């Protein structure tokens, strides 16, 4: 199964003095793809809050491979990987439309119980329950 993907165009105001996409914006693109995937699966921010839970980022690593410039179109992927326990891994790539890999992002996340301020024991169960299309999460 191909990972979920969303297309983004690099905007001029997102670039640094060398004309490259600013390093922090890569995180914005990754976050945009994650929320787009949740929305495509039928999960909204309001739905999460209504259930008393919310996603949390615990760790993020970015490997920069090629520069991105204003006007470049990129596809940002998002694939969840499930293990045991309270956390999950998200693997993402940012690729130019010609296939050039610009960045790889790996994140560790969890689902927080907003009342207890603790991670829920089984984040897969939360996504299965809330998603209209749990297949997007490989569930």
mmCIF file of C-alpha atoms in Angstrom:
data_model
loop_
_atom_site.group_PDB
_atom_site.id
_atom_site.type_symbol
_atom_site.label_atom_id
_atom_site.label_comp_id
_atom_site.label_asym_id
_atom_site.label_seq_id
_atom_site.Cartn_x
_atom_site.Cartn_y
_atom_site.Cartn_z
ATOM 1 C CA UNK A 1 0.000 0.000 0.000
ATOM 2 C CA UNK A 2 1.348 3.411 -1.002
ATOM 3 C CA UNK A 3 1.680 5.928 1.831
ATOM 4 C CA UNK A 4 -0.716 8.842 2.063
ATOM 5 C CA UNK A 5 0.595 11.896 0.214
ATOM 6 C CA UNK A 6 -0.264 15.574 -0.107
ATOM 7 C CA UNK A 7 1.194 18.093 -2.584
ATOM 8 C CA UNK A 8 2.648 21.391 -1.404
ATOM 9 C CA UNK A 9 4.170 24.281 -3.358
ATOM 10 C CA UNK A 10 7.171 25.994 -1.741
ATOM 11 C CA UNK A 11 6.275 29.645 -1.199
ATOM 12 C CA UNK A 12 8.844 32.422 -1.462
ATOM 13 C CA UNK A 13 8.285 33.679 2.067
ATOM 14 C CA UNK A 14 9.243 30.218 3.392
ATOM 15 C CA UNK A 15 12.795 30.514 2.084
ATOM 16 C CA UNK A 16 15.957 31.750 3.793
ATOM 17 C CA UNK A 17 18.546 34.259 2.561
ATOM 18 C CA UNK A 18 20.148 31.625 0.284
ATOM 19 C CA UNK A 19 16.770 30.983 -1.336
ATOM 20 C CA UNK A 20 16.424 27.524 0.262
ATOM 21 C CA UNK A 21 13.328 26.331 2.066
ATOM 22 C CA UNK A 22 13.883 27.256 5.717
ATOM 23 C CA UNK A 23 14.676 24.233 7.856
ATOM 24 C CA UNK A 24 11.725 24.788 10.236
ATOM 25 C CA UNK A 25 9.246 24.774 7.360
ATOM 26 C CA UNK A 26 10.005 21.106 6.679
ATOM 27 C CA UNK A 27 8.354 20.408 10.034
ATOM 28 C CA UNK A 28 5.316 22.444 8.957
ATOM 29 C CA UNK A 29 5.027 20.399 5.768
ATOM 30 C CA UNK A 30 5.273 17.145 7.736
ATOM 31 C CA UNK A 31 2.621 18.336 10.200
ATOM 32 C CA UNK A 32 0.372 19.455 7.334
ATOM 33 C CA UNK A 33 0.601 15.976 5.774
ATOM 34 C CA UNK A 34 -0.213 14.294 9.101
ATOM 35 C CA UNK A 35 -3.299 16.430 9.702
ATOM 36 C CA UNK A 36 -4.364 15.992 6.064
ATOM 37 C CA UNK A 37 -4.129 12.236 6.547
ATOM 38 C CA UNK A 38 -6.199 12.379 9.731
ATOM 39 C CA UNK A 39 -8.818 14.441 7.902
ATOM 40 C CA UNK A 40 -8.845 12.006 4.951
ATOM 41 C CA UNK A 41 -9.406 9.171 7.440
ATOM 42 C CA UNK A 42 -12.351 11.042 8.948
ATOM 43 C CA UNK A 43 -10.646 12.282 12.120
ATOM 44 C CA UNK A 44 -10.936 15.958 12.994
ATOM 45 C CA UNK A 45 -9.303 17.995 15.740
ATOM 46 C CA UNK A 46 -12.763 18.568 17.213
ATOM 47 C CA UNK A 47 -13.420 14.829 17.144
ATOM 48 C CA UNK A 48 -10.200 14.108 19.006
ATOM 49 C CA UNK A 49 -10.894 16.773 21.639
ATOM 50 C CA UNK A 50 -14.466 15.503 21.929
ATOM 51 C CA UNK A 51 -13.050 12.110 22.867
ATOM 52 C CA UNK A 52 -10.716 13.743 25.375
ATOM 53 C CA UNK A 53 -7.532 12.869 23.486
ATOM 54 C CA UNK A 54 -4.950 14.559 21.299
ATOM 55 C CA UNK A 55 -1.855 13.557 19.349
ATOM 56 C CA UNK A 56 1.532 14.490 20.788
ATOM 57 C CA UNK A 57 4.966 14.591 19.195
ATOM 58 C CA UNK A 58 7.652 12.960 21.314
ATOM 59 C CA UNK A 59 10.601 12.977 18.917
ATOM 60 C CA UNK A 60 11.285 14.211 15.383
ATOM 61 C CA UNK A 61 14.332 13.659 13.195
ATOM 62 C CA UNK A 62 14.865 15.295 9.793
ATOM 63 C CA UNK A 63 17.474 14.229 7.265
ATOM 64 C CA UNK A 64 17.930 16.877 4.585
ATOM 65 C CA UNK A 65 18.850 15.392 1.188
ATOM 66 C CA UNK A 66 18.348 18.080 -1.489
ATOM 67 C CA UNK A 67 17.523 21.762 -1.448
ATOM 68 C CA UNK A 68 14.056 23.070 -2.149
ATOM 69 C CA UNK A 69 13.478 26.468 -3.748
ATOM 70 C CA UNK A 70 10.490 28.783 -4.098
ATOM 71 C CA UNK A 71 8.068 27.402 -6.681
ATOM 72 C CA UNK A 72 9.144 23.766 -6.259
ATOM 73 C CA UNK A 73 6.223 21.384 -5.959
ATOM 74 C CA UNK A 74 6.688 18.545 -3.508
ATOM 75 C CA UNK A 75 4.764 15.506 -2.368
ATOM 76 C CA UNK A 76 4.831 14.908 1.379
ATOM 77 C CA UNK A 77 4.092 11.332 2.407
ATOM 78 C CA UNK A 78 2.878 9.999 5.718
ATOM 79 C CA UNK A 79 2.935 6.383 6.911
ATOM 80 C CA UNK A 80 2.209 5.167 10.439
ATOM 81 C CA UNK A 81 4.109 2.216 11.899
ATOM 82 C CA UNK A 82 2.736 0.420 14.913
ATOM 83 C CA UNK A 83 4.636 -1.410 17.604
ATOM 84 C CA UNK A 84 3.751 -2.405 21.114
ATOM 85 C CA UNK A 85 3.005 0.097 23.817
ATOM 86 C CA UNK A 86 1.954 3.704 24.001
ATOM 87 C CA UNK A 87 3.858 5.127 21.025
ATOM 88 C CA UNK A 88 3.914 4.826 17.259
ATOM 89 C CA UNK A 89 6.321 5.901 14.541
ATOM 90 C CA UNK A 90 5.524 8.094 11.551
ATOM 91 C CA UNK A 91 7.764 7.932 8.481
ATOM 92 C CA UNK A 92 7.563 10.747 5.972
ATOM 93 C CA UNK A 93 9.330 11.789 2.806
ATOM 94 C CA UNK A 94 9.361 15.079 0.966
ATOM 95 C CA UNK A 95 9.960 14.495 -2.741
ATOM 96 C CA UNK A 96 10.022 16.833 -5.692
ATOM 97 C CA UNK A 97 7.544 15.889 -8.393
ATOM 98 C CA UNK A 98 10.449 14.508 -10.471
ATOM 99 C CA UNK A 99 11.042 11.962 -7.668
ATOM 100 C CA UNK A 100 14.080 13.641 -6.097
ATOM 101 C CA UNK A 101 14.163 12.969 -2.362
ATOM 102 C CA UNK A 102 14.497 16.302 -0.541
ATOM 103 C CA UNK A 103 14.043 15.155 3.072
ATOM 104 C CA UNK A 104 13.193 12.207 5.273
ATOM 105 C CA UNK A 105 11.330 12.753 8.526
ATOM 106 C CA UNK A 106 10.881 10.197 11.267
ATOM 107 C CA UNK A 107 8.694 10.985 14.247
ATOM 108 C CA UNK A 108 7.617 9.207 17.393
ATOM 109 C CA UNK A 109 4.179 10.112 18.634
ATOM 110 C CA UNK A 110 1.481 9.136 21.041
ATOM 111 C CA UNK A 111 -2.089 9.923 21.980
ATOM 112 C CA UNK A 112 -2.533 11.870 25.194
ATOM 113 C CA UNK A 113 -5.527 11.631 27.480
ATOM 114 C CA UNK A 114 -6.236 15.344 27.878
ATOM 115 C CA UNK A 115 -7.711 14.983 31.377
ATOM 116 C CA UNK A 116 -5.027 12.735 32.866
ATOM 117 C CA UNK A 117 -2.204 14.329 30.812
ATOM 118 C CA UNK A 118 -0.798 10.831 30.172
ATOM 119 C CA UNK A 119 -0.352 8.743 27.050
ATOM 120 C CA UNK A 120 -3.143 6.274 26.348
ATOM 121 C CA UNK A 121 -2.118 2.622 26.558
ATOM 122 C CA UNK A 122 -3.226 1.667 23.021
ATOM 123 C CA UNK A 123 -3.108 4.477 20.439
ATOM 124 C CA UNK A 124 -4.119 2.025 17.673
ATOM 125 C CA UNK A 125 -7.469 1.506 19.393
ATOM 126 C CA UNK A 126 -8.093 5.268 19.405
ATOM 127 C CA UNK A 127 -7.388 5.571 15.673
ATOM 128 C CA UNK A 128 -9.502 2.480 14.889
ATOM 129 C CA UNK A 129 -12.415 3.857 16.869
ATOM 130 C CA UNK A 130 -12.332 7.373 15.437
ATOM 131 C CA UNK A 131 -11.344 6.722 11.802
ATOM 132 C CA UNK A 132 -13.922 6.270 9.085
ATOM 133 C CA UNK A 133 -11.045 4.776 7.030
ATOM 134 C CA UNK A 134 -8.584 3.035 9.404
ATOM 135 C CA UNK A 135 -6.854 1.528 6.370
ATOM 136 C CA UNK A 136 -5.009 4.813 5.893
ATOM 137 C CA UNK A 137 -3.258 4.009 9.180
ATOM 138 C CA UNK A 138 -2.585 0.413 8.079
ATOM 139 C CA UNK A 139 -5.029 -0.844 10.695
#
